[in-house]
Every structure is written in structure tokens, then in C-alpha cells.
PDB file of C-alpha atoms and ligand atoms in Angstrom:
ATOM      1  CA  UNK A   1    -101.630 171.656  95.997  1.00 62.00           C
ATOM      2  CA  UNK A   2    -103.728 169.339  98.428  1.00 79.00           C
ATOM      3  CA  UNK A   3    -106.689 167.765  97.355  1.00 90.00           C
ATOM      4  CA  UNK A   4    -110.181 167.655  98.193  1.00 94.00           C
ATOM      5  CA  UNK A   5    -109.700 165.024 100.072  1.00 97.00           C
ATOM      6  CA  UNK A   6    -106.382 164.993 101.003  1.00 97.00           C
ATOM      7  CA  UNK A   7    -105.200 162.230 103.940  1.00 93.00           C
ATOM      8  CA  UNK A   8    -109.337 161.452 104.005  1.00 98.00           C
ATOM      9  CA  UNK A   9    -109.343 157.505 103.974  1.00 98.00           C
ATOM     10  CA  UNK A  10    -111.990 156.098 101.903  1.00 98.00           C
ATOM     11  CA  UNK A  11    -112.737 152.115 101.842  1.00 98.00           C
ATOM     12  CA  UNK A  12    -113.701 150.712  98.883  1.00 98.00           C
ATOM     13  CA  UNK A  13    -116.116 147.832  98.997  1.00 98.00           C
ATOM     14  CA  UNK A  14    -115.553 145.768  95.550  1.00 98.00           C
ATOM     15  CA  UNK A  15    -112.325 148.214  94.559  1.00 98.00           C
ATOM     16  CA  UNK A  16    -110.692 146.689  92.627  1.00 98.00           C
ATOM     17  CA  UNK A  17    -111.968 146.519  89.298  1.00 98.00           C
ATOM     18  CA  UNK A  18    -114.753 148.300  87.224  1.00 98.00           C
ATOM     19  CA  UNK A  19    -116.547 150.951  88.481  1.00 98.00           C
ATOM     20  CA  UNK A  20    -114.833 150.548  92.283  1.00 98.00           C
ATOM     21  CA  UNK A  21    -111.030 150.546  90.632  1.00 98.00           C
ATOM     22  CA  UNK A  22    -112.185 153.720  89.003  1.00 98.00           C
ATOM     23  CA  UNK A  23    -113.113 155.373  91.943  1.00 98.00           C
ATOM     24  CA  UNK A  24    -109.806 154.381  93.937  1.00 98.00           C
ATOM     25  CA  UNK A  25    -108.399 156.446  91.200  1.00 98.00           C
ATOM     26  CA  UNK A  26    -110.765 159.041  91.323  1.00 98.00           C
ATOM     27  CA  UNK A  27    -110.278 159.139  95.405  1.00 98.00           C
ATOM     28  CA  UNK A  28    -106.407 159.216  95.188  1.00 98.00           C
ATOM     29  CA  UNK A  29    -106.232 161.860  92.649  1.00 98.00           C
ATOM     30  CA  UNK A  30    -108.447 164.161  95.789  1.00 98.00           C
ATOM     31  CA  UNK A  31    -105.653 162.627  98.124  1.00 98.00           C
ATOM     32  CA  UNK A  32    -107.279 160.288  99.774  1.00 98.00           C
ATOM     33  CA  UNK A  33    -105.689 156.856 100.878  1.00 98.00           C
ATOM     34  CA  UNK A  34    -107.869 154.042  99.923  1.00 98.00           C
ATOM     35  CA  UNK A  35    -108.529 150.714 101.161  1.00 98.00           C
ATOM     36  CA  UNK A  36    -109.181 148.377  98.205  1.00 98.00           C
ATOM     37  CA  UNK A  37    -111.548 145.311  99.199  1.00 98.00           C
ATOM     38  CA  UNK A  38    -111.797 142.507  96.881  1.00 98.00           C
ATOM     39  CA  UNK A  39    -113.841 139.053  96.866  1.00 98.00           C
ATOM     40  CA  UNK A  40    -112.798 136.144  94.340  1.00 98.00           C
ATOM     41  CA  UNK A  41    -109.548 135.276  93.934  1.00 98.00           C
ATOM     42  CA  UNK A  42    -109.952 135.734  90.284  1.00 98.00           C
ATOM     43  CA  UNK A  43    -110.096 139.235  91.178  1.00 98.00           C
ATOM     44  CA  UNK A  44    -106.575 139.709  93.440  1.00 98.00           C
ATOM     45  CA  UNK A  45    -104.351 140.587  89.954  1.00 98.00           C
ATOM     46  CA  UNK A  46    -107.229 143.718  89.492  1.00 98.00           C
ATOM     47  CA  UNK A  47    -106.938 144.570  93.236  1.00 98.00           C
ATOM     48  CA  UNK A  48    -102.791 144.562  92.870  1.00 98.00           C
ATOM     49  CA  UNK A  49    -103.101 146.768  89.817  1.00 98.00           C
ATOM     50  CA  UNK A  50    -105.353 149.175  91.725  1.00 98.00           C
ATOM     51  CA  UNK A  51    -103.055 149.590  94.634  1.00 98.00           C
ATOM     52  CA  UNK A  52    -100.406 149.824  92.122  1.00 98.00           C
ATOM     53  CA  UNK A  53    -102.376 153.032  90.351  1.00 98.00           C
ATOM     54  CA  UNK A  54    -103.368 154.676  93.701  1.00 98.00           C
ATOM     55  CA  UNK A  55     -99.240 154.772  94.603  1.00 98.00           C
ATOM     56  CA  UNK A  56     -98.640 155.752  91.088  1.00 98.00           C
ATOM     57  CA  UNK A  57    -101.548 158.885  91.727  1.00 97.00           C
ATOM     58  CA  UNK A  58     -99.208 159.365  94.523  1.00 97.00           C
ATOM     59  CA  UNK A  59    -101.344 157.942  97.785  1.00 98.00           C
ATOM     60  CA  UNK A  60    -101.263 154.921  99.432  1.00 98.00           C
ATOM     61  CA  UNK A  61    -103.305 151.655  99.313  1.00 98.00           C
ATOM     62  CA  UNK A  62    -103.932 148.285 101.002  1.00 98.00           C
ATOM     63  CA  UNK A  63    -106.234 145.560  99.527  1.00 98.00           C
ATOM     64  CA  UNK A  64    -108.113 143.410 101.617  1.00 98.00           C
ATOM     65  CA  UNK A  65    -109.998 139.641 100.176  1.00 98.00           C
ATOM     66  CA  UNK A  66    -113.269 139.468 101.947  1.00 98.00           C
ATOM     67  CA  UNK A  67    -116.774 137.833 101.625  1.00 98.00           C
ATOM     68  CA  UNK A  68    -119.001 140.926 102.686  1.00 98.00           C
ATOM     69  CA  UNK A  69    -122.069 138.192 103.084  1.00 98.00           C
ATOM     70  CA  UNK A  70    -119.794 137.180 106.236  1.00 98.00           C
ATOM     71  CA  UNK A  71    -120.125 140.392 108.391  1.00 98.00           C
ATOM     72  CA  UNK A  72    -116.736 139.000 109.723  1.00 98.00           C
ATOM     73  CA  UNK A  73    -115.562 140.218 107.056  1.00 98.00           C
ATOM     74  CA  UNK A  74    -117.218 143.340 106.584  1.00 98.00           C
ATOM     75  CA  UNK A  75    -115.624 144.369 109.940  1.00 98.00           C
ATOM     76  CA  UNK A  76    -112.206 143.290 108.937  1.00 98.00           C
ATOM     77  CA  UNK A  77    -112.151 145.164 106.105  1.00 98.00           C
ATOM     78  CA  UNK A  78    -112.957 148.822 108.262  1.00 98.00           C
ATOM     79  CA  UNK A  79    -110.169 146.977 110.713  1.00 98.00           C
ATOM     80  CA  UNK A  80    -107.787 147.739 108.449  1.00 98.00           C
ATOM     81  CA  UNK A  81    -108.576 150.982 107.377  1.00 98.00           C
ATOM     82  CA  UNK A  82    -107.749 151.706 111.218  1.00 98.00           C
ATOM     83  CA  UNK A  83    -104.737 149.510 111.665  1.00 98.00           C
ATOM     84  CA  UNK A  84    -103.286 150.973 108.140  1.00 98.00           C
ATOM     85  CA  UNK A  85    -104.417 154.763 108.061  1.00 98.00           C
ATOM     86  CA  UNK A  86    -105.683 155.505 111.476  1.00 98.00           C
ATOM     87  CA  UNK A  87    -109.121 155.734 110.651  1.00 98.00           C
ATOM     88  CA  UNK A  88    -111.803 155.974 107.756  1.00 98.00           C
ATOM     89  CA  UNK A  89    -113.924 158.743 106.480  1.00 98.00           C
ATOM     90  CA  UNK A  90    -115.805 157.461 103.128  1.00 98.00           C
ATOM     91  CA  UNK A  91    -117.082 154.081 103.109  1.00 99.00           C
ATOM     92  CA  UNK A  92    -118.719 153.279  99.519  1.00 98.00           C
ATOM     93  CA  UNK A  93    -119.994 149.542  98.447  1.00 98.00           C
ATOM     94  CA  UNK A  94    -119.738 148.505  95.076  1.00 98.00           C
ATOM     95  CA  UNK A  95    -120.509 145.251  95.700  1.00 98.00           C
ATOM     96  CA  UNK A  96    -123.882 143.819  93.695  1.00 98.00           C
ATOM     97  CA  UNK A  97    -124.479 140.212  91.945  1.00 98.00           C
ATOM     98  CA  UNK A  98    -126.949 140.201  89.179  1.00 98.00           C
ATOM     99  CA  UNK A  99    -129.211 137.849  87.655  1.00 98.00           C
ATOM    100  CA  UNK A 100    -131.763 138.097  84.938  1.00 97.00           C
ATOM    101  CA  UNK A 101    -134.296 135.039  85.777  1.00 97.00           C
ATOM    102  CA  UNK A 102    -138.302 134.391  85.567  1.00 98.00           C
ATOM    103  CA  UNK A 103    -139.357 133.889  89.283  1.00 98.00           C
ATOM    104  CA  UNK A 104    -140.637 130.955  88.096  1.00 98.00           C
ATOM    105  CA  UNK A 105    -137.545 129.431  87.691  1.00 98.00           C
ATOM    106  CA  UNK A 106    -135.706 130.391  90.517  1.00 98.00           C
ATOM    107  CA  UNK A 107    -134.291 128.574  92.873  1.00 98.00           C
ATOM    108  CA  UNK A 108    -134.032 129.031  96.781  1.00 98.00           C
ATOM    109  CA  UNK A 109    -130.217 128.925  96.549  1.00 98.00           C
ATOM    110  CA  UNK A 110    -130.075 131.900  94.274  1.00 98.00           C
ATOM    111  CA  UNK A 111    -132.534 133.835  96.321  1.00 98.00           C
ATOM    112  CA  UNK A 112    -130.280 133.134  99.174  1.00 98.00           C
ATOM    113  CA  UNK A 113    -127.456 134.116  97.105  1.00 98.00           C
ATOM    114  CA  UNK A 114    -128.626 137.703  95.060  1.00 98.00           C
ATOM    115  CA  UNK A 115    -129.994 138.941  98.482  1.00 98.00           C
ATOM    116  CA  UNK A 116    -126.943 137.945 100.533  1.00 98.00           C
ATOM    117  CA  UNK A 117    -124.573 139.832  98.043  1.00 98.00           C
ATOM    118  CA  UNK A 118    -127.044 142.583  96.960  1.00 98.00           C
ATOM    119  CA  UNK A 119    -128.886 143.003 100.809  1.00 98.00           C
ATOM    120  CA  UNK A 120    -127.324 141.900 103.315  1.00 98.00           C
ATOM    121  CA  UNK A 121    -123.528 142.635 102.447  1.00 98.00           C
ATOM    122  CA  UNK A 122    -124.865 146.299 101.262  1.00 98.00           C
ATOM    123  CA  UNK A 123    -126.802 146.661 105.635  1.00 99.00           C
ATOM    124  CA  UNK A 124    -123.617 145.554 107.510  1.00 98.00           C
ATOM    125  CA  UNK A 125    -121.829 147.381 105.486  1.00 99.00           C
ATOM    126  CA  UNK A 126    -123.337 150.466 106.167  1.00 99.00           C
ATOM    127  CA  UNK A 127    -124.242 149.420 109.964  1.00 98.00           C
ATOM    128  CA  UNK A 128    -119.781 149.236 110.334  1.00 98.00           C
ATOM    129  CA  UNK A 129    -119.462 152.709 108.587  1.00 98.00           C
ATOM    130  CA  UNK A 130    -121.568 154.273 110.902  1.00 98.00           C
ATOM    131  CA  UNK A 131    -119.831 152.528 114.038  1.00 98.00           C
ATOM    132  CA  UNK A 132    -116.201 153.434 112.633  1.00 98.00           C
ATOM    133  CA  UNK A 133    -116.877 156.277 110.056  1.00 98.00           C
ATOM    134  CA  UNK A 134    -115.454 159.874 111.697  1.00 98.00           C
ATOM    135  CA  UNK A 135    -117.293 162.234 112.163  1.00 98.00           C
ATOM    136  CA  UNK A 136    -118.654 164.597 109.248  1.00 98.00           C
ATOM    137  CA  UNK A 137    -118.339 160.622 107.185  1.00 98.00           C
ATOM    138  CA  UNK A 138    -120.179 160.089 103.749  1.00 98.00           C
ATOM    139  CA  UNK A 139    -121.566 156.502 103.068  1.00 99.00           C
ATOM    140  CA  UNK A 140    -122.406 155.602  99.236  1.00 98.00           C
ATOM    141  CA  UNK A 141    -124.089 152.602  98.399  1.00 98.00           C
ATOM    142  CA  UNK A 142    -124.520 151.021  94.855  1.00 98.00           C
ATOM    143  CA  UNK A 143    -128.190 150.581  93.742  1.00 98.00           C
ATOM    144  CA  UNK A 144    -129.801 150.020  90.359  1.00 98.00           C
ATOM    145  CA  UNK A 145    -131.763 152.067  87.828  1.00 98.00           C
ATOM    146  CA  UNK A 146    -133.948 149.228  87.727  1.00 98.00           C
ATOM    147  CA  UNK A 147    -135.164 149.924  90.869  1.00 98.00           C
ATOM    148  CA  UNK A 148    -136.858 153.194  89.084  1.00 98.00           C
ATOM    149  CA  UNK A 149    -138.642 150.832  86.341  1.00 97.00           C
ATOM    150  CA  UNK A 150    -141.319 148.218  85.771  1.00 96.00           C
ATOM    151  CA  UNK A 151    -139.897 145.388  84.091  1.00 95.00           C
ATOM    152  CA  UNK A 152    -139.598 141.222  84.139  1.00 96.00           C
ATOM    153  CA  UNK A 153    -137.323 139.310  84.989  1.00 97.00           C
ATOM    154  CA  UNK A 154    -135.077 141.212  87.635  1.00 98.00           C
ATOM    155  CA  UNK A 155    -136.766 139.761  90.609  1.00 98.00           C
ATOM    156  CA  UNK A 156    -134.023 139.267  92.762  1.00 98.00           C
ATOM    157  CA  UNK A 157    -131.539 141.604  91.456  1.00 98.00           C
ATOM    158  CA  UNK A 158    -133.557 144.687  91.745  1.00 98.00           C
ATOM    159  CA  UNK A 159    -135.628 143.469  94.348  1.00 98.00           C
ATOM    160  CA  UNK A 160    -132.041 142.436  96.082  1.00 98.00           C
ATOM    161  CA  UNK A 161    -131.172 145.837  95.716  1.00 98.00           C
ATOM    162  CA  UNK A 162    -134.226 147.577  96.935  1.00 98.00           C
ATOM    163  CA  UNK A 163    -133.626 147.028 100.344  1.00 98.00           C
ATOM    164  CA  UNK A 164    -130.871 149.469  99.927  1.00 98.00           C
ATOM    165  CA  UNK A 165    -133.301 152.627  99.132  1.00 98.00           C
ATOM    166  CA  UNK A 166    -134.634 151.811 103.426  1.00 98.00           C
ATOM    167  CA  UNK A 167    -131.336 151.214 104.754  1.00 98.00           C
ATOM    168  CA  UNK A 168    -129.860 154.429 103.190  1.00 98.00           C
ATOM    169  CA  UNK A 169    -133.000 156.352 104.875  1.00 98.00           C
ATOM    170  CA  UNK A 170    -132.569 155.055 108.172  1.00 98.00           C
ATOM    171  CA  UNK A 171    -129.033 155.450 108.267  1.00 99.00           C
ATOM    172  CA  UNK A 172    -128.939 158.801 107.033  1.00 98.00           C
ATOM    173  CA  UNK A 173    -131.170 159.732 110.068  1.00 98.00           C
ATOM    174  CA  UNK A 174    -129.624 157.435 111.919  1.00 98.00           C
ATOM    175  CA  UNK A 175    -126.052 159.052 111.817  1.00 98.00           C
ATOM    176  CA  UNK A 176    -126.748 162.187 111.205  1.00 98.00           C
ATOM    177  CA  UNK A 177    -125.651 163.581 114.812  1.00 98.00           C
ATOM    178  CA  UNK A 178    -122.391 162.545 113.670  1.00 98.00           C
ATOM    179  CA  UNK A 179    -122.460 164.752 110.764  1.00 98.00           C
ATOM    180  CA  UNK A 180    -122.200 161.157 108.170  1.00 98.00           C
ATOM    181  CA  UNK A 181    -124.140 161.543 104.862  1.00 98.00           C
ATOM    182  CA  UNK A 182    -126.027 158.382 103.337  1.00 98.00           C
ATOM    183  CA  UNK A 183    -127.020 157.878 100.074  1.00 98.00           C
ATOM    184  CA  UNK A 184    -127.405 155.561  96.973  1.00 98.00           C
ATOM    185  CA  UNK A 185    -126.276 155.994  93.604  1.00 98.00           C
ATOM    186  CA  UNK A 186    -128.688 153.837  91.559  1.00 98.00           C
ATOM    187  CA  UNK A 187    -126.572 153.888  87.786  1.00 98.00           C
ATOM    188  CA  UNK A 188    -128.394 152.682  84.208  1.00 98.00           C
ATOM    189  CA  UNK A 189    -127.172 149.627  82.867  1.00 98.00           C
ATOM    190  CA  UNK A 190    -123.436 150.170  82.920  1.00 98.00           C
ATOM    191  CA  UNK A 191    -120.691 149.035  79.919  1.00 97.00           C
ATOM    192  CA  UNK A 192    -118.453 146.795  82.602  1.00 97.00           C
ATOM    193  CA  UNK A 193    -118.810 142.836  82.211  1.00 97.00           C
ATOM    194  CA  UNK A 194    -120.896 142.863  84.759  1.00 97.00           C
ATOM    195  CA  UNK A 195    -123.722 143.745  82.395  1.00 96.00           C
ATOM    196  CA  UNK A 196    -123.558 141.956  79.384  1.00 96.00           C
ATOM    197  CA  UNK A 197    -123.707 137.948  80.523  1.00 94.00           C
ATOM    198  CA  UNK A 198    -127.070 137.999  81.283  1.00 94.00           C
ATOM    199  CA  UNK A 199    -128.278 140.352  78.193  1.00 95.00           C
ATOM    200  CA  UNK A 200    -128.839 139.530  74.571  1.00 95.00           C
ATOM    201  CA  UNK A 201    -127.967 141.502  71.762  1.00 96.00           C
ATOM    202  CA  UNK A 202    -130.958 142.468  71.396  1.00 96.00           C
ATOM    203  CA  UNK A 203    -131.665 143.788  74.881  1.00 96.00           C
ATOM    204  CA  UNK A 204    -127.878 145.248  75.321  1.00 97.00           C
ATOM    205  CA  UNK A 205    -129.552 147.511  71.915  1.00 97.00           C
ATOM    206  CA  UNK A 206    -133.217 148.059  73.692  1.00 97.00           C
ATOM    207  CA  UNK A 207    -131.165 149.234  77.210  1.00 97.00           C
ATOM    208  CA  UNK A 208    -129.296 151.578  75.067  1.00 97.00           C
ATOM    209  CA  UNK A 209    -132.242 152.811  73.145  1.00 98.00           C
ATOM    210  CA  UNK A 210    -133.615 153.825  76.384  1.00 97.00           C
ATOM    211  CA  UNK A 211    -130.930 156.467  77.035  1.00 98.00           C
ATOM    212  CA  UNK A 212    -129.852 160.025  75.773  1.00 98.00           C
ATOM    213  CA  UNK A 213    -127.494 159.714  72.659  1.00 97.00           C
ATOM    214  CA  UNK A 214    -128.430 155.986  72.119  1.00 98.00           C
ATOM    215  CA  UNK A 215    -125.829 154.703  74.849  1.00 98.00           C
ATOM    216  CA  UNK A 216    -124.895 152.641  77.619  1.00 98.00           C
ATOM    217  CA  UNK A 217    -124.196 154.118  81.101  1.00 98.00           C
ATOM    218  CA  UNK A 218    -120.062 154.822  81.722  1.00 98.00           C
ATOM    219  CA  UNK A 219    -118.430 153.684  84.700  1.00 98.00           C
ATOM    220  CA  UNK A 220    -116.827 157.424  83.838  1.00 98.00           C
ATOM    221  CA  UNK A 221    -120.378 159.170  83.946  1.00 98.00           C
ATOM    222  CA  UNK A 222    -120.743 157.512  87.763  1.00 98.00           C
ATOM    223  CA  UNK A 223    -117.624 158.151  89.520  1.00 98.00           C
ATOM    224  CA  UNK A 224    -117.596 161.924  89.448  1.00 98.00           C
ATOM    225  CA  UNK A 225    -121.004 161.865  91.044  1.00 98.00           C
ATOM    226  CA  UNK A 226    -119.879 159.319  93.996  1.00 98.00           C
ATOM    227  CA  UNK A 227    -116.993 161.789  94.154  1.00 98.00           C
ATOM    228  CA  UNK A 228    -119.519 164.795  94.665  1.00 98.00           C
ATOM    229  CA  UNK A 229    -121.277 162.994  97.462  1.00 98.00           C
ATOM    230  CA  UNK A 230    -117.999 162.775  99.280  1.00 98.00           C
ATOM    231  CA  UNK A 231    -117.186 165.749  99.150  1.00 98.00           C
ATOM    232  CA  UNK A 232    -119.011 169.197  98.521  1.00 97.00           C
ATOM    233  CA  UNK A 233    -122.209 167.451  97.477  1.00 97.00           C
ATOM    234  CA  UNK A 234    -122.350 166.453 101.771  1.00 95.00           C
ATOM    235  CA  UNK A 235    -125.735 168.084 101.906  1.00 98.00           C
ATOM    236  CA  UNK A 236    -127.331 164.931 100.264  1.00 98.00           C
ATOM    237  CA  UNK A 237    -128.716 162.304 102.511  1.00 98.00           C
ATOM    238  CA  UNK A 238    -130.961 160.005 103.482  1.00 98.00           C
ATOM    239  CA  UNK A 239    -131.149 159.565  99.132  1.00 98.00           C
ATOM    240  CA  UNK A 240    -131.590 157.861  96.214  1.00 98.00           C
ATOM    241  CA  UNK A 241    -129.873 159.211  92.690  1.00 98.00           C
ATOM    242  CA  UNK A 242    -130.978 157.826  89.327  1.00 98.00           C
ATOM    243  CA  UNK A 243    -127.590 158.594  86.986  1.00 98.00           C
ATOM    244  CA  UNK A 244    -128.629 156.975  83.787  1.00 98.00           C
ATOM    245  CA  UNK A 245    -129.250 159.489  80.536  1.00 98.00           C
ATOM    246  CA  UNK A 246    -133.123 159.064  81.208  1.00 98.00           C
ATOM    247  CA  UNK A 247    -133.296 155.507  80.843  1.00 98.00           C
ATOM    248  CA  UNK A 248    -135.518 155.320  84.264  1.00 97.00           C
ATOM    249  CA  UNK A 249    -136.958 158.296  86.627  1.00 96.00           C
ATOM    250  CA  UNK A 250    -140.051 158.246  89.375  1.00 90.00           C
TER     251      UNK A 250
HETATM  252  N1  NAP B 301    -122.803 147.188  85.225  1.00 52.06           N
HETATM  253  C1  NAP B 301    -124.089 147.506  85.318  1.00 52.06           C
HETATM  254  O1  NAP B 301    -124.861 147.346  84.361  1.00 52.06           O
HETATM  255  C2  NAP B 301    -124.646 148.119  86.554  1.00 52.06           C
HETATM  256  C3  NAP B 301    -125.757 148.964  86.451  1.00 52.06           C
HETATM  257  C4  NAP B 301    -126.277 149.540  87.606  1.00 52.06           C
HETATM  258  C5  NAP B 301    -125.721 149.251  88.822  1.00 52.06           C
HETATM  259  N2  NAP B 301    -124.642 148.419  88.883  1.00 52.06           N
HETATM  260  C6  NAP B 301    -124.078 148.152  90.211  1.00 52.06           C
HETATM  261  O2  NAP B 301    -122.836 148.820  90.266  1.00 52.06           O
HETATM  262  C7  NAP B 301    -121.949 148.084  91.123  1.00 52.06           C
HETATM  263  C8  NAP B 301    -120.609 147.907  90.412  1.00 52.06           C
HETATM  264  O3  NAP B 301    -120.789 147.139  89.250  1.00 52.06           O
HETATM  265  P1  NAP B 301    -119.676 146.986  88.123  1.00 52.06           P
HETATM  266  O4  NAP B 301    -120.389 147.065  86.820  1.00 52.06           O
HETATM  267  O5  NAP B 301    -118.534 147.876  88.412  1.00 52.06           O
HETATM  268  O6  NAP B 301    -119.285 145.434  88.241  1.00 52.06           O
HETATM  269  P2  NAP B 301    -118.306 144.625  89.207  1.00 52.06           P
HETATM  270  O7  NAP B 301    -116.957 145.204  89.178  1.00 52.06           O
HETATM  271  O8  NAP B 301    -118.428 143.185  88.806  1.00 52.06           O
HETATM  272  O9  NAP B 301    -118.917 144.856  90.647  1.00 52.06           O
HETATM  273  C9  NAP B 301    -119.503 143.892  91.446  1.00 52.06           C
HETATM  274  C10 NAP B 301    -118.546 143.582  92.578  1.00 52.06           C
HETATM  275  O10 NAP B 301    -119.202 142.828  93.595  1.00 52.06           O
HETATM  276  C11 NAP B 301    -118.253 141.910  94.099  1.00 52.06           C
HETATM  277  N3  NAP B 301    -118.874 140.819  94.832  1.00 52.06           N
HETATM  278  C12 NAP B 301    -119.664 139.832  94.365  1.00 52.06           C
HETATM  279  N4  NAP B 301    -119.978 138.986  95.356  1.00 52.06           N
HETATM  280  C13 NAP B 301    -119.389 139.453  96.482  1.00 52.06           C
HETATM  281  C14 NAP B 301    -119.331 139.012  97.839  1.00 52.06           C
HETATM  282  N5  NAP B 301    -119.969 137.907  98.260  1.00 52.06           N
HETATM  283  N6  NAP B 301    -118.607 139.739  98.720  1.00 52.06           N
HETATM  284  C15 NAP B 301    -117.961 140.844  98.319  1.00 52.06           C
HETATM  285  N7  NAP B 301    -117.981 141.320  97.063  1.00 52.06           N
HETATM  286  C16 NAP B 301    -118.694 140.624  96.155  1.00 52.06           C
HETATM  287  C17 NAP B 301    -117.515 141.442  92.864  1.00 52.06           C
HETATM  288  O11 NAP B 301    -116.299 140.805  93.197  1.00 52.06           O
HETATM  289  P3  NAP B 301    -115.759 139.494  92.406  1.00 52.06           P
HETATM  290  O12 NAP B 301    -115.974 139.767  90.934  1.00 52.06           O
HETATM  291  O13 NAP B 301    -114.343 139.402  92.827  1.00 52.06           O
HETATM  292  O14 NAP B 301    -116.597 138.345  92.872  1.00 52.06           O
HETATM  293  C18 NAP B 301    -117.325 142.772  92.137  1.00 52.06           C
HETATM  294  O15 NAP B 301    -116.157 143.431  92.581  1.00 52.06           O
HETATM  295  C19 NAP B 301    -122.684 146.799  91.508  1.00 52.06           C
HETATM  296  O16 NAP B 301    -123.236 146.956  92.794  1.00 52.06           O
HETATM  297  C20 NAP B 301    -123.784 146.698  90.487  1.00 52.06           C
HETATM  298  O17 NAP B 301    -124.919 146.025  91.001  1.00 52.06           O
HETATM  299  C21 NAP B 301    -124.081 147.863  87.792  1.00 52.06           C
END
């Protein structure tokens, strides 16, 4: 039986571990063909193994290294969703950096840094979908829950992200007589690595607290909703979702 998404390509910003190696999963089981972008080279054994589980889900997959602060590099990666699959249809960007830091103490060079990753990557990435998206396209970007709170210490990371709530609006209107959907997914604190560096005990159990059922956010609660947006939840644009168990709302 074809799938939702069958011969759809989708490209992956930050595929290939996490949350984003979950969704290449997700997207191949619909049938989609999936371009898996990576960034360290730490991370090139995760991207392999993705590629490896899209085949295995029986679709194909190419994985692309890339610094998405460069927009260089942004546009290579929706290069090779052309040169490999013809085209692209869902363009979603995992990509964040997070730091938990007084503003006191912080330093130019990590401004620079959490709103290069967090801000800048997150526009060109959506200004490329919307040149080389096809028609009837969905773009899904990656915000934060923390972006629906009042709290210390995330300056930069959840101010990095809130660009990302302005973007999504303009694009959604933007592109919308092309048919392309634009929205963020905005998660509560999530139980990947990427979470727990900059948390103590102490805070991992307050963050929990926060939530239905005394828990953490899945990357398994997330993915079914990014799959939703791309495909019969189209009707969505221009916003901002807040998947999280109640830990934040506005
Ligand atoms: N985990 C949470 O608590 C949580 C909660 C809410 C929202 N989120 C957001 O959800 C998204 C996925 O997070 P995750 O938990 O699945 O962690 P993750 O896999 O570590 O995702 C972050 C990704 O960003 C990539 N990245 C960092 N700098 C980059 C750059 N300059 N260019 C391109 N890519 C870059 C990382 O690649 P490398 O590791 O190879 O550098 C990594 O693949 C992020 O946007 C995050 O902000 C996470």
C-alpha cells in the first residue's frame, strides 16, 4: 500500500540523530525519501545509521555535512534534494544550540553563536524552502516551550529561538500562493542529550514536575505531530504549537 507520503521528498535539517533521526524514520515509513543533513563530524556515524534505517523502512536517503550558519550551506543541502530526488516537498529544521547562562555573564561570542545556530540558520532555512519547496510544500521549524514561559537564565536560547515565531508568520503569508504551510513546533524540555548538560538534578526534577504524569517531553510525543503538519494537518500555518504535557501555554 503507498504511503502518505509516498515519493514526497522531505529534507531534514539536523537528521541524523535525536528527534530529526526519528522523524527520517517516521517520513520513510509514509514513503517519503529523505535527505539527512548533519553538522559535526562527531555526528556522521548517526547520519550513516539513519540512511541505513530509511533503506531498511524501504526508501531512500542521502546525508549531507553542512554548517546551516553558512547559508552556503543551507542551499547545498536543498541542492541535493534536487540533484538526488528531483525535487523537495517538506523542509523541517531541527537544528537549535542551547545554553542556560545569566546575561550577565555572557559573552559576545556566544551571543553570536546561540543566535547564528538558533536564528539565523532557522531564516535561510526557511527563505530556501520557499524558493525550492513545490508547490502545496509544508515547512516545520523547531522552537522551544520556553518561548511560552517566564523564566531566567535562557536569554539567548529562547530569545535565539524567538525570532522563529516572526519568520514562520511571514513566511506562511509569504508562500501561501504556492499552497506551502509554515509553522513551528515549540516541544517541552525533551529526554535527548541535548537537554540534560546544562540542567541539574534538581531542575531536570522541577522541568518534569511541570508536566502531565510527572515527565519529560518524548522525542516520540513530537514526531507524530511534525508528521501531521506534513501531511493532513496542511491547514495549519502561519503557527506556533506548544507540545509539552502543560508544562507552558499563553
Ligand atoms: N531536547 C530538548 O530539551 C528540546 C526541547 C525543546 C526544543 N528542542 C529543540 O528541538 C530540536 C532538536 O533537539 P534534539 O533534542 O533532538 O537535539 P539534537 O539532536 O542535539 O538537535 C540539535 C541539532 O542541531 C545541530 N546543529 C548545531 N549547530 C549546528 C550548525 N551550526 N549547523 C547545523 N546544525 C547544527 C546539531 O548537530 P551536531 O550535534 O552535529 O552539532 C544537532 O543535530 C532543537 O532545535 C532544539 O532546540 C529541544
Amino acid at each position: 500500500m503507498a504511503g502518505k507520503l509516498q515519493d514526497k521528498v522531505v529534507v531534514l535539517g539536523g537528521g541524523a540523530k535525536n528527534l530529526g533521526a526519528l522523524l527520517a524514520t517516521t517520513f520513510a515509513n509514509d514513503g517519503a525519501k529523505v535527505v539527512v543533513h548533519y553538522h559535526s563530524d562527531s555526528s556522521a556515524d548517526d547520519a550513516d545509521k539513519t540512511v541505513k534505517a530509511v533503506q531498511e523502512a524501504g526508501s531512500r536517503a542521502v546525508a549531507v555535512q553542512g554548517d546551516l550558519t553558512r547559508v552556503a550551506d543551507v542551499r547545498r543541502l536543498f541542492d541535493t534534494a534536487v540533484d538526488t530526488f528531483g525535487g523537495a516537498d517538506i523542509a523541517v529544521n531541527t537544528t537549535g544550540m542551547v545554553l542556560r547562562k545569566p546575561i550577565l555573564e555572557t559573552t559576545e561570542e556566544e551571543y553570536d553563536r546561540m543566535f547564528g545556530v538558533n536564528a539565523k540558520a532557522a531564516y535561510f532555512f526557511i527563505q530556501e524552502a520557499g524558493r525550492r519547496l513545490n508547490d502545496n510544500g509544508k515547512i516545520i521549524s523547531l522552537g522551544t516551550s520556553l518561548l511560552a514561559a517566564f523564566t531566567d537564565g535562557y536569554s539567548t536560547y529562547a530569545g535565539g529561538k524567538a525570532p522563529l515565531e516572526h519568520f514562520t508568520r511571514a513566511a506562511a503569508k509569504e508562500f501561501a500562493d504556492r499552497g506551502i504551510s509554515v509553522n513551528t513546533v515549540a516541544p517541552g524540555p525533551m529526554d535527548t542529550p541535548f537537554f540534560y548538560p546544562q540542567e541539574t538534578p534538581e531542575r531536570v526534577e522541577f522541568h518534569k514536575s511541570q508536566a502531565m504524569g510527572n515527565q519529560l517531553t518524548r522525542i516520540e510525543d513530537i514526531a507524530p505531530i511534525i508528521e501531521f503538519l506534513a501531511t493532513d494537518g496542511w491547514w495549519f500555518t502561519g503557527q506556533t504549537m506548544f507540545p509539552n504535557g502543560g508544562y507552558t501555554t499563553r
